[in-house]
Short mmCIF file of C-alpha atoms and ligand atoms in Angstrom, two decimals:
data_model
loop_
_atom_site.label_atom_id
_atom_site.label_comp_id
_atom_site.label_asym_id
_atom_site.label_seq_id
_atom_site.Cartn_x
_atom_site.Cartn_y
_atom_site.Cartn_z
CA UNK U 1 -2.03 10.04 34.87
CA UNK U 2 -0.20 8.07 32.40
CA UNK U 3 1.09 10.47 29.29
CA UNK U 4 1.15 8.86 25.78
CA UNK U 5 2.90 10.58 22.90
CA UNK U 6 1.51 9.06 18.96
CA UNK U 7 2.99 10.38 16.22
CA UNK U 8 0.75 9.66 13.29
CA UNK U 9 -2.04 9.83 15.30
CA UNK U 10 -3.82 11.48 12.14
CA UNK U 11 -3.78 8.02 10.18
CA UNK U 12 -5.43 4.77 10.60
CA UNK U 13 -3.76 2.97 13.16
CA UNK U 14 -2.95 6.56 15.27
CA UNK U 15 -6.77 7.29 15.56
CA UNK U 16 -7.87 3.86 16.64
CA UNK U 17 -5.18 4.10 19.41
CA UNK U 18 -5.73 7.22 20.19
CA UNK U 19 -9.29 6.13 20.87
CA UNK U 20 -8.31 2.82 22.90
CA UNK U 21 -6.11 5.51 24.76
CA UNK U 22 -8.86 7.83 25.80
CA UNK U 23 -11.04 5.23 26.65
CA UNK U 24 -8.80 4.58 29.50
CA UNK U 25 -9.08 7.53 31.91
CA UNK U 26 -5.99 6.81 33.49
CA UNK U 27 -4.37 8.11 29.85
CA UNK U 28 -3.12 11.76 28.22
CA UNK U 29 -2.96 11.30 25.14
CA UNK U 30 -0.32 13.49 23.11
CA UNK U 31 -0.50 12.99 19.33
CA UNK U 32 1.77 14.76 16.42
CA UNK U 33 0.15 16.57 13.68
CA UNK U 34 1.78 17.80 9.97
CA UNK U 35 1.01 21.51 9.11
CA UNK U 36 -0.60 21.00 5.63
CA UNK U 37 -2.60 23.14 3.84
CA UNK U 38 -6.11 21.80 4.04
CA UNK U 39 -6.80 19.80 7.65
CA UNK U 40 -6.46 16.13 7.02
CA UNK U 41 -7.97 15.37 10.87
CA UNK U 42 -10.90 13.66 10.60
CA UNK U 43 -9.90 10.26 11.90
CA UNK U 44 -9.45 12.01 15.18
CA UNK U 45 -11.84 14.89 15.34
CA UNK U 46 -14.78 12.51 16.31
CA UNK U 47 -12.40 12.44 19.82
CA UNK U 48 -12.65 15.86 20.21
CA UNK U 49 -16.58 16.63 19.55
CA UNK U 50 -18.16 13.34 20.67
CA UNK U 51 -16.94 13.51 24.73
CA UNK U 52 -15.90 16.70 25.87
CA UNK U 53 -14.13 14.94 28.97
CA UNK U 54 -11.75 13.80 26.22
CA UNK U 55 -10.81 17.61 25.29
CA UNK U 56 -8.90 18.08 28.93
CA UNK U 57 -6.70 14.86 27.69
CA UNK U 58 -6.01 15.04 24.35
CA UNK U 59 -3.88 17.12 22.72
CA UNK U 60 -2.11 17.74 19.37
CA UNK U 61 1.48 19.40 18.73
CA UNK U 62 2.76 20.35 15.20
CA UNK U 63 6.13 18.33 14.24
CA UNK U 64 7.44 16.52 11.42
CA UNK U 65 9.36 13.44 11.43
CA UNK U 66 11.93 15.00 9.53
CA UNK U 67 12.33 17.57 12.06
CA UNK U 68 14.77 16.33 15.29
CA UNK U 69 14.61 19.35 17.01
CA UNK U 70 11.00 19.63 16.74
CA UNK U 71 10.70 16.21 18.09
CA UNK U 72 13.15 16.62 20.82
CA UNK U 73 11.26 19.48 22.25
CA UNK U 74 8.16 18.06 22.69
CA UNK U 75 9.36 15.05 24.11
CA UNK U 76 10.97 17.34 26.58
CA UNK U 77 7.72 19.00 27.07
CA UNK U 78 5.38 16.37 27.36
CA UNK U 79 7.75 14.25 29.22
CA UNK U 80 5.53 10.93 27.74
CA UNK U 81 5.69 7.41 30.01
CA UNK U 82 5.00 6.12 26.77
CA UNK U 83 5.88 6.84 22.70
CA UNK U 84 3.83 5.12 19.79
CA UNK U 85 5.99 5.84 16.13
CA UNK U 86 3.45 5.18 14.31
CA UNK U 87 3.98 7.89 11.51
CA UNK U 88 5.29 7.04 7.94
CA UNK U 89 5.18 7.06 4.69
CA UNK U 90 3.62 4.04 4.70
CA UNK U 91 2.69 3.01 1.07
CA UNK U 92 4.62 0.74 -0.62
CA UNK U 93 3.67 1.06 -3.58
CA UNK U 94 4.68 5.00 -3.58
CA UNK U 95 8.44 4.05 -1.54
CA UNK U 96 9.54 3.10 -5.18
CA UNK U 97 8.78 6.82 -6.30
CA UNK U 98 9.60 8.35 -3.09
CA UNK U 99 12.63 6.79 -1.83
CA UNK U 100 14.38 8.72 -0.25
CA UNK U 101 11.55 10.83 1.78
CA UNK U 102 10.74 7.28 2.24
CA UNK U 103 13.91 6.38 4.13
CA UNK U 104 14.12 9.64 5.53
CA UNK U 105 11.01 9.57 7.23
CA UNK U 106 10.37 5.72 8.21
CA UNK U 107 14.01 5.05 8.59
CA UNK U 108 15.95 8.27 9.85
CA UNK U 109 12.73 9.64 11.88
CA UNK U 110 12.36 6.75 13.92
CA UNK U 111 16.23 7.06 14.96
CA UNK U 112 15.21 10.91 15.35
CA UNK U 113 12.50 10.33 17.83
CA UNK U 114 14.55 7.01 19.39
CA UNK U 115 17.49 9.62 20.63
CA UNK U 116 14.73 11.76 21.64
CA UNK U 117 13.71 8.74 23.82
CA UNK U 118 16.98 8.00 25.02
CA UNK U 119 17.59 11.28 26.44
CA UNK U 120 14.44 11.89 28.57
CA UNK U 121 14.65 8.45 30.08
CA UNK U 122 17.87 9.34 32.04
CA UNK U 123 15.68 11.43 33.74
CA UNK U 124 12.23 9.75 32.86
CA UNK U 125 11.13 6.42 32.13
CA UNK U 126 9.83 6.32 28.90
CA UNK U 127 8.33 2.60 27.10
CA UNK U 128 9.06 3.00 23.38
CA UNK U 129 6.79 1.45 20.30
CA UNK U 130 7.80 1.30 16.73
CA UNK U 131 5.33 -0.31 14.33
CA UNK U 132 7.47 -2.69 12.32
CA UNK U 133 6.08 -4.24 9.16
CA UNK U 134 5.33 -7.42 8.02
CA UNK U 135 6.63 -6.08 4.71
CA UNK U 136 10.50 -6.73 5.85
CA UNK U 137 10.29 -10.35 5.79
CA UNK U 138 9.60 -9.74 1.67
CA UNK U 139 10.23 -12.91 -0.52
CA UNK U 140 10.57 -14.77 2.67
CA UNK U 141 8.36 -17.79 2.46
CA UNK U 142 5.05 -18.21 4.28
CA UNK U 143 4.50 -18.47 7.01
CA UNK U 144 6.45 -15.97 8.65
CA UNK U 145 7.63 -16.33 12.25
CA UNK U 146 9.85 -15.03 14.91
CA UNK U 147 12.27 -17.30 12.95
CA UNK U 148 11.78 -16.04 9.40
CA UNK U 149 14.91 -14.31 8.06
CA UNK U 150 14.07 -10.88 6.88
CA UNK U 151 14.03 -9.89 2.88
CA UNK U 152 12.58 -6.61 2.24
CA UNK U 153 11.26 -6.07 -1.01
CA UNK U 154 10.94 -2.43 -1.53
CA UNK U 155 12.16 1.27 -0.28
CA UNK U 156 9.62 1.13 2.26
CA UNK U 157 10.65 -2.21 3.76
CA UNK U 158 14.13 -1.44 3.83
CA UNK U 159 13.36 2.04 5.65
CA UNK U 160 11.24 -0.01 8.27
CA UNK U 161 14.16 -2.65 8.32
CA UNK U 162 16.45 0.25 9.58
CA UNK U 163 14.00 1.48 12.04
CA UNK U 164 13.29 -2.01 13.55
CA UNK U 165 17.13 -2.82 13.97
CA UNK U 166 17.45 0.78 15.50
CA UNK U 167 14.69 0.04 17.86
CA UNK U 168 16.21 -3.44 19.03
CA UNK U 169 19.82 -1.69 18.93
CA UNK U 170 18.80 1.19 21.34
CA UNK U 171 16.77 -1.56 23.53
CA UNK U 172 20.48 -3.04 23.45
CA UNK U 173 22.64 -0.53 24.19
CA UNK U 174 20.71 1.93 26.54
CA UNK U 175 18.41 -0.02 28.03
CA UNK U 176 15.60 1.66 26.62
CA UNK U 177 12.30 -0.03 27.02
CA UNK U 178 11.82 -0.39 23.11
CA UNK U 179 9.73 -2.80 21.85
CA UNK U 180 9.28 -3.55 18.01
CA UNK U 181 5.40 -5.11 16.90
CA UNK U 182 5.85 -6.24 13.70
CA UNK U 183 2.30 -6.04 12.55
CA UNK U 184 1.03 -7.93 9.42
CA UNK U 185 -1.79 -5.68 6.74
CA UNK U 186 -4.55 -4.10 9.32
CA UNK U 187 -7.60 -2.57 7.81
CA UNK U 188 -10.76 -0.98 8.44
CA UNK U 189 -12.94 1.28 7.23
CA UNK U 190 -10.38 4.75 8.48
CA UNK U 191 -8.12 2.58 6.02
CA UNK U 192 -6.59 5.22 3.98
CA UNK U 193 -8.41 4.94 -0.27
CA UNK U 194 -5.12 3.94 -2.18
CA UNK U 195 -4.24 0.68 0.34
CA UNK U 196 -5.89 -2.37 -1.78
CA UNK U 197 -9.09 -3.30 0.76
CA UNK U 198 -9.82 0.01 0.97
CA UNK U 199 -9.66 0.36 -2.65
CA UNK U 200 -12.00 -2.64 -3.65
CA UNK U 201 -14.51 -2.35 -0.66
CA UNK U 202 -15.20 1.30 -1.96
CA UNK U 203 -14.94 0.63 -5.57
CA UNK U 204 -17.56 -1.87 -5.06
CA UNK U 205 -19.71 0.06 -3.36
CA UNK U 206 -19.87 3.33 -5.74
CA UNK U 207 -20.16 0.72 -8.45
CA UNK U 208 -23.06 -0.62 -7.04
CA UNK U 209 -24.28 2.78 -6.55
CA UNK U 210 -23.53 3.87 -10.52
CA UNK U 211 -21.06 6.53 -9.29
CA UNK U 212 -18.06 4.52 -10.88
CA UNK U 213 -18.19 2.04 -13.24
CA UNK U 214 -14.86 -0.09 -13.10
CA UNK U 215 -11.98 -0.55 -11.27
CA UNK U 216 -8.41 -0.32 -12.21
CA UNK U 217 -6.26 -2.79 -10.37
CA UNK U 218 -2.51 -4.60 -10.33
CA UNK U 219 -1.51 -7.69 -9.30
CA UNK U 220 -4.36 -9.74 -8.12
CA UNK U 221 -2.37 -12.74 -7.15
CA UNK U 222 -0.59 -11.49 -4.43
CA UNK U 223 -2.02 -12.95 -0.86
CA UNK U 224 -2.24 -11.14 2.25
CA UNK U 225 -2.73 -11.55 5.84
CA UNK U 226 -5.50 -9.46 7.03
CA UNK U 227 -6.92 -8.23 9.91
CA UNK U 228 -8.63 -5.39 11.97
CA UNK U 229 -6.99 -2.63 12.59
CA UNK U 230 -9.13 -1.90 15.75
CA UNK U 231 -7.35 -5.61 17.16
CA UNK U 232 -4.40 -4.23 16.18
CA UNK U 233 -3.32 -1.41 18.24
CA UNK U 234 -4.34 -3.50 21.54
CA UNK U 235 -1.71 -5.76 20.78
CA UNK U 236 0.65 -2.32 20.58
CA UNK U 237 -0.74 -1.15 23.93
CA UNK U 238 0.14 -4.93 25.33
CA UNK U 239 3.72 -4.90 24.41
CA UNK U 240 4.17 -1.85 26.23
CA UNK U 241 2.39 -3.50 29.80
CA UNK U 242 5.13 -6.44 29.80
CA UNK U 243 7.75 -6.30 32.53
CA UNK U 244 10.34 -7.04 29.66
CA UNK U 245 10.47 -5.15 26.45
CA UNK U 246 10.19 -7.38 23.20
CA UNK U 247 9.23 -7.81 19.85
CA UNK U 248 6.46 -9.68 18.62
CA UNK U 249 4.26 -10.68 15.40
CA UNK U 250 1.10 -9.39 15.06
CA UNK U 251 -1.04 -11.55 12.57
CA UNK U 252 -4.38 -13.15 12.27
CA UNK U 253 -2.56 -16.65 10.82
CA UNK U 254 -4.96 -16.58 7.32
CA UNK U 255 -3.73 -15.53 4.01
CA UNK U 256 -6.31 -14.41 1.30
CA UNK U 257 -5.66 -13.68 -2.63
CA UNK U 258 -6.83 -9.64 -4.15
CA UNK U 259 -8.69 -12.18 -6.27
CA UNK U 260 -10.26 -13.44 -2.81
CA UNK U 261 -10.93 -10.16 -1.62
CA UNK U 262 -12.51 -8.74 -4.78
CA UNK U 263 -15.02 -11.73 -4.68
CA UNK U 264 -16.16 -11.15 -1.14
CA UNK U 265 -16.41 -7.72 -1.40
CA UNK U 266 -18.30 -7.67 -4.54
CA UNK U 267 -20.14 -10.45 -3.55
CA UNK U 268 -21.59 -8.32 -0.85
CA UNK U 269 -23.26 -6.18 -3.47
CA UNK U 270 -24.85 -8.53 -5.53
CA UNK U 271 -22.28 -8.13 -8.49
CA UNK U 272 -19.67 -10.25 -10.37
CA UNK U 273 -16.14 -8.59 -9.98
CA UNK U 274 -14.88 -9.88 -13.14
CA UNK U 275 -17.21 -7.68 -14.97
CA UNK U 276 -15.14 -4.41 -13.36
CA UNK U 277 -11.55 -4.95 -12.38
CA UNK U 278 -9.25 -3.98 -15.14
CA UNK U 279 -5.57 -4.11 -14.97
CA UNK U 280 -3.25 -1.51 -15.39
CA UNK U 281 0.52 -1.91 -14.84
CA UNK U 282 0.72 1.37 -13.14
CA UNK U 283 -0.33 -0.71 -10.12
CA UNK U 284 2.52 -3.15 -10.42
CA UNK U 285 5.50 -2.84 -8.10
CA UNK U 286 9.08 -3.40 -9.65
CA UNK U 287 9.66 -5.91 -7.03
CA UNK U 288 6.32 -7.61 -5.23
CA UNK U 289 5.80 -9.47 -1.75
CA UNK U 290 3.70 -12.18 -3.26
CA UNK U 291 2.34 -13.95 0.20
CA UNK U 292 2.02 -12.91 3.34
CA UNK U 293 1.08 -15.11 6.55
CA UNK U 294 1.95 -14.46 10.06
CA UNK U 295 2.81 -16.74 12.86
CA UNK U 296 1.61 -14.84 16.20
CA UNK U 297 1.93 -17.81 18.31
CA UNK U 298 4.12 -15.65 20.71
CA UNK U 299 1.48 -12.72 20.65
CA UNK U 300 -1.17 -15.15 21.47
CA UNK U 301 0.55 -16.76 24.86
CA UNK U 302 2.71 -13.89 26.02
CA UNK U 303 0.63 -11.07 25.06
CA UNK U 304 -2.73 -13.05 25.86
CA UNK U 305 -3.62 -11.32 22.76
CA UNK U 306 -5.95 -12.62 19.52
CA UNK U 307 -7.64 -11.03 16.63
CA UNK U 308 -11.34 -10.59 17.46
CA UNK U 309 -12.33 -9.71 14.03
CA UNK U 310 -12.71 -12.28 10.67
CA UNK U 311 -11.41 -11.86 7.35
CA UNK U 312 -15.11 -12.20 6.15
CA UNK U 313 -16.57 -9.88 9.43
CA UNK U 314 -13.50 -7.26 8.03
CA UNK U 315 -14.87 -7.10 4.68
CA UNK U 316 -18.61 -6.55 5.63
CA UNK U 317 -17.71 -3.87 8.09
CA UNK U 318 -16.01 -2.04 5.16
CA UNK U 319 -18.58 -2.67 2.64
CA UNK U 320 -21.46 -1.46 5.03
CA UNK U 321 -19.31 1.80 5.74
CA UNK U 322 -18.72 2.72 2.42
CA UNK U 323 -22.13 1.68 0.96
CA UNK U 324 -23.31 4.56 3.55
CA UNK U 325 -20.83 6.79 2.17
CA UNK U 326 -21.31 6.06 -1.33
CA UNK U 327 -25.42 6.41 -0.71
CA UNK U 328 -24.74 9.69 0.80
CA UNK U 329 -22.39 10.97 -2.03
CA UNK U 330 -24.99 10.23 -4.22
CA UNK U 331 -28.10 11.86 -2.09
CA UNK U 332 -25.59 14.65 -2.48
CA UNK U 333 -25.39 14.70 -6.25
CA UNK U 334 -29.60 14.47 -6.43
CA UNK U 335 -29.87 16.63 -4.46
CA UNK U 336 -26.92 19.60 -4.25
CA UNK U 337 -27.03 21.96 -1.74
CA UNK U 338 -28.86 19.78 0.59
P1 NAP E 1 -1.33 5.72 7.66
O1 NAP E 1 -2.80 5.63 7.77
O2 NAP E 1 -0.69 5.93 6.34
O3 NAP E 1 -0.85 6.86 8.66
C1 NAP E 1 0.45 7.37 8.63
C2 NAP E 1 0.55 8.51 9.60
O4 NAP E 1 1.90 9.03 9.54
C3 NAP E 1 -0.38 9.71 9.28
O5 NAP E 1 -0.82 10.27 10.48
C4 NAP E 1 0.57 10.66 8.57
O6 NAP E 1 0.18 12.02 8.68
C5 NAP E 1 1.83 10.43 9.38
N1 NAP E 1 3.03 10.92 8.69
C6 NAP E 1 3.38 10.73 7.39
N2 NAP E 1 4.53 11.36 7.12
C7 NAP E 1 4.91 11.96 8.27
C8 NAP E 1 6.01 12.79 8.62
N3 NAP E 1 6.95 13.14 7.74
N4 NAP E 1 6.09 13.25 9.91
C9 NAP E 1 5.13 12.93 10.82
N5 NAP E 1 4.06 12.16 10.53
C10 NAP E 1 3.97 11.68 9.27
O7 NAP E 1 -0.64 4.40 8.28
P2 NAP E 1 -1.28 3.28 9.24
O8 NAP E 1 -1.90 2.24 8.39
O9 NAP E 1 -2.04 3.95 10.29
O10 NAP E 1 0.04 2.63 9.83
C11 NAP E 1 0.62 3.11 11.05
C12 NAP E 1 2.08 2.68 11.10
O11 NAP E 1 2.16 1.27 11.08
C13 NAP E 1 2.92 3.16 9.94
O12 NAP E 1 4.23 3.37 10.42
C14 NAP E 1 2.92 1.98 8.99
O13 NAP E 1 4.06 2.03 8.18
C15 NAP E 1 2.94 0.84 9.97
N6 NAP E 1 2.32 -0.42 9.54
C16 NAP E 1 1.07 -0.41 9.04
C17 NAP E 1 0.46 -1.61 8.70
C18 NAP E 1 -0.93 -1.66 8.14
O14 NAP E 1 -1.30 -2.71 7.57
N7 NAP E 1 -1.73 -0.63 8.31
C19 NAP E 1 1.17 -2.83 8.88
C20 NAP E 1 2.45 -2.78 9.42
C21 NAP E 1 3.02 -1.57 9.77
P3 NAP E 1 -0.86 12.68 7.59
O15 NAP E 1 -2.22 12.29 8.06
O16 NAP E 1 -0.54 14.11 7.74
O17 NAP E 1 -0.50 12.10 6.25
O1 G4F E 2 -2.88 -2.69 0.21
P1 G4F E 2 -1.48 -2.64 -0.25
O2 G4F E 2 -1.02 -1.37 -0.88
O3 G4F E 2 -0.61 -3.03 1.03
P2 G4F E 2 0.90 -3.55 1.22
O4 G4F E 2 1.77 -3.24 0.07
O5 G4F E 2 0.79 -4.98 1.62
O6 G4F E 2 1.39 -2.65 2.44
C1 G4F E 2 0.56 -2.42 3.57
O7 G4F E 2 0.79 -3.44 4.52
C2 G4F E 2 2.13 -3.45 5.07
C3 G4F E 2 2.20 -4.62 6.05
O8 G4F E 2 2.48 -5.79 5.35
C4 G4F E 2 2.38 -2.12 5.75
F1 G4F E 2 3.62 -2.13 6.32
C5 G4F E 2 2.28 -1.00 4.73
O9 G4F E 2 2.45 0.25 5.39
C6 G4F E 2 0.87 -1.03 4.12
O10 G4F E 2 -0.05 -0.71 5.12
O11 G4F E 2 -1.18 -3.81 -1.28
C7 G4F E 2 -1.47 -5.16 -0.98
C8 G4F E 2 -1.27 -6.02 -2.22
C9 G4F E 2 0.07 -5.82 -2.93
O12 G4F E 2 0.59 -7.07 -3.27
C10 G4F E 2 -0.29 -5.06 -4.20
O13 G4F E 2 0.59 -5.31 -5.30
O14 G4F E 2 -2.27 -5.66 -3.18
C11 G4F E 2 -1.68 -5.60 -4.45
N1 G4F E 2 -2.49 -4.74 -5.32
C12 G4F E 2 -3.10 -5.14 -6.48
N2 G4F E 2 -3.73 -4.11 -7.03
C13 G4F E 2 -2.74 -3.44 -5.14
C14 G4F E 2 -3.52 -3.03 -6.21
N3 G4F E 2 -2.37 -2.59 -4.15
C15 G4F E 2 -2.81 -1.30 -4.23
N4 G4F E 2 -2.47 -0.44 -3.23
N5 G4F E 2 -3.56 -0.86 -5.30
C16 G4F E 2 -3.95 -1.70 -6.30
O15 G4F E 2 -4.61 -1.28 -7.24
#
């Protein structure tokens, strides 16, 4: 058996590769959980209920990427051949608020779990992924490639900035299989309600449903390179199959405006989003990353790897999903205690 160890495996990207994981029965999958006060697990618990085979290979451990001791240990314990940091504080938006937990986390945690790293594989070898951003290269202009100096733009850029370097350092130094993917916006519908896709795709659809009836938005201008989530976390699982460790960009090659997005999305429901979005400067960041585009040539011919899902086939899937859940929060409402 192969052992994987995710932390963040309770967010969007962890649960998809948790799932890509599993499907593989050649895989244990290890994932890190926070302790929090209500259960925040349901990305994942679908893994445990839906194929009881899955129970004998998956399994969760408290720890907190804060916490080096706690992260230490269970290395130790579980002893993975490979470790996915995939756990962060990863909105951008609230980096400017948070900074420092920011920088903590992202930033000092992935050093935290890198020593961790370093230390079983002089007994162990251990393959090492940290999920770089797309956000580092900043007011870098598009498109960004392999080439494309970095100028992050915010808390949480810098933080991932830290971690990258780190990564490439310890690859360096130790010879640590440690590969850094640096992965441009990923979405889907696990994608987590405050991220902007997420946002619009379910703002349409409980508009459309008369459960809300505008939505409050920042800068619309801004362009981003998206893609599926779901594509996403093969191209992790790829880097870590090489016979060299490396770093690569992780992009679908389009850029699309909020404005864009807004008009598919609402589109999709028969409405006219000019008629809801308001602005609110709340929403504004004190420093933006105005366009995004990613050059994954290197992906593409060394990885063998290419997005499978559209910009336009994104939006639909999200729409559909939260039309359901927006129908059903509404069945709910007619009819309480149903
Ligand atoms: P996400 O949905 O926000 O998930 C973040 C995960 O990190 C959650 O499981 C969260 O746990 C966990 N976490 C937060 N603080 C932690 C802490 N102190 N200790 C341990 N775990 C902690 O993010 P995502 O979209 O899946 O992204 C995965 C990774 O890729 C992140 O590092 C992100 O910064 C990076 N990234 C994402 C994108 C993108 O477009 N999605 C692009 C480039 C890079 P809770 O569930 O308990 O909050
Ligand atoms: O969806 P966003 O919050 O994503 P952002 O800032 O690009 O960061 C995401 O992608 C990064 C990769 O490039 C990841 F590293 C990071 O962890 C995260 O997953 O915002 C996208 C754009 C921004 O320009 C923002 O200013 O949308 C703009 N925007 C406009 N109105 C809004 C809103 N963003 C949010 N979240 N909410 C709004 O109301």
């Amino acid at each position: 058996m192969k052992r994987a160890l995710i932390t963040g495996v309770t967010g969007q990207d962890g649960s998809y590769l948790a799932e890509f994981l599993l499907a593989r029965p050649e895989y244990e999958v290890h994932g890190l959980v926070r302790r929090s006060s209500s259960l925040n697990r349901q990305r994942i618990d679908h893994l445990f209920r839906a194929d009881a085979s899955y129970r004998d290979r998956f399994f969760l451990h408290y720890a907190d990427l804060a916490d080096a001791s706690c992260l230490s240990s269970i290395v130790e314990r579980v002893r993975p051949d490979e470790v996915y940091n995939l756990g962060a504080q990863s909105h951008v938006r609230v980096s400017f608020d948070q900074p420092l937990y920011t920088a903590d986390v992202v930033g000092l945690g992935a050093l935290r779990l890198l020593e961790a790293a370093r230390n079983l594989n002089r007994s162990h070898p251990v393959k090492f992924y940290q999920a770089s951003s797309s956000e580092m290269f900043g007011s870098a202009p598009a498109p960004q490639g392999p080439n494309t100096p970095f100028h992050p733009r915010s808390p949480y850029a810098c933080a991932k900035l830290y971690a990258h370097w780190q990564t490439i350092n310890y690859r360096e130094a130790y010879d640590l299989f440690a590969c850094s993917g640096i992965l441009f916006n990923h979405e889907s519908p696990r994608r987590g309600e405050s991220f902007v896709t997420r946002k619009v795709t379910l703002g349409a659809a409980r508009i459309k449903e008369g459960l809300q009836k505008r939505l409050v938005m920042g800068n619309l201008d801004a362009k981003r390179d998206w893609g599926f989530a779901g594509d996403y976390v093969r191209a992790m699982w790829l880097m870590l199959q090489q016979d060299k460790p490396d770093d690569f960009i992780v992009a679908t090659g389009e850029t699309h405006s909020i404005h864009e997005l807004l008009e598919k999305a609402f589109s999709l429901v028969d409405l006219d989003y000019r008629e809801f979005v308001e602005f609110d400067p709340r929403y504004v960041r004190p420093s933006e990353v105005d366009v995004l585009q990613g050059d994954a040539t290197r992906a593409r011919e060394v990885l063998g790897w290419k997005p499978e899902v559209t910009f336009d086939g994104l939006i639909e899937m999200m729409v559909e999903h939260d039309l359901e859940l927006a129908r059903r929060e509404k069945h709910a409402q007619a009819f309480p205690g149903r």
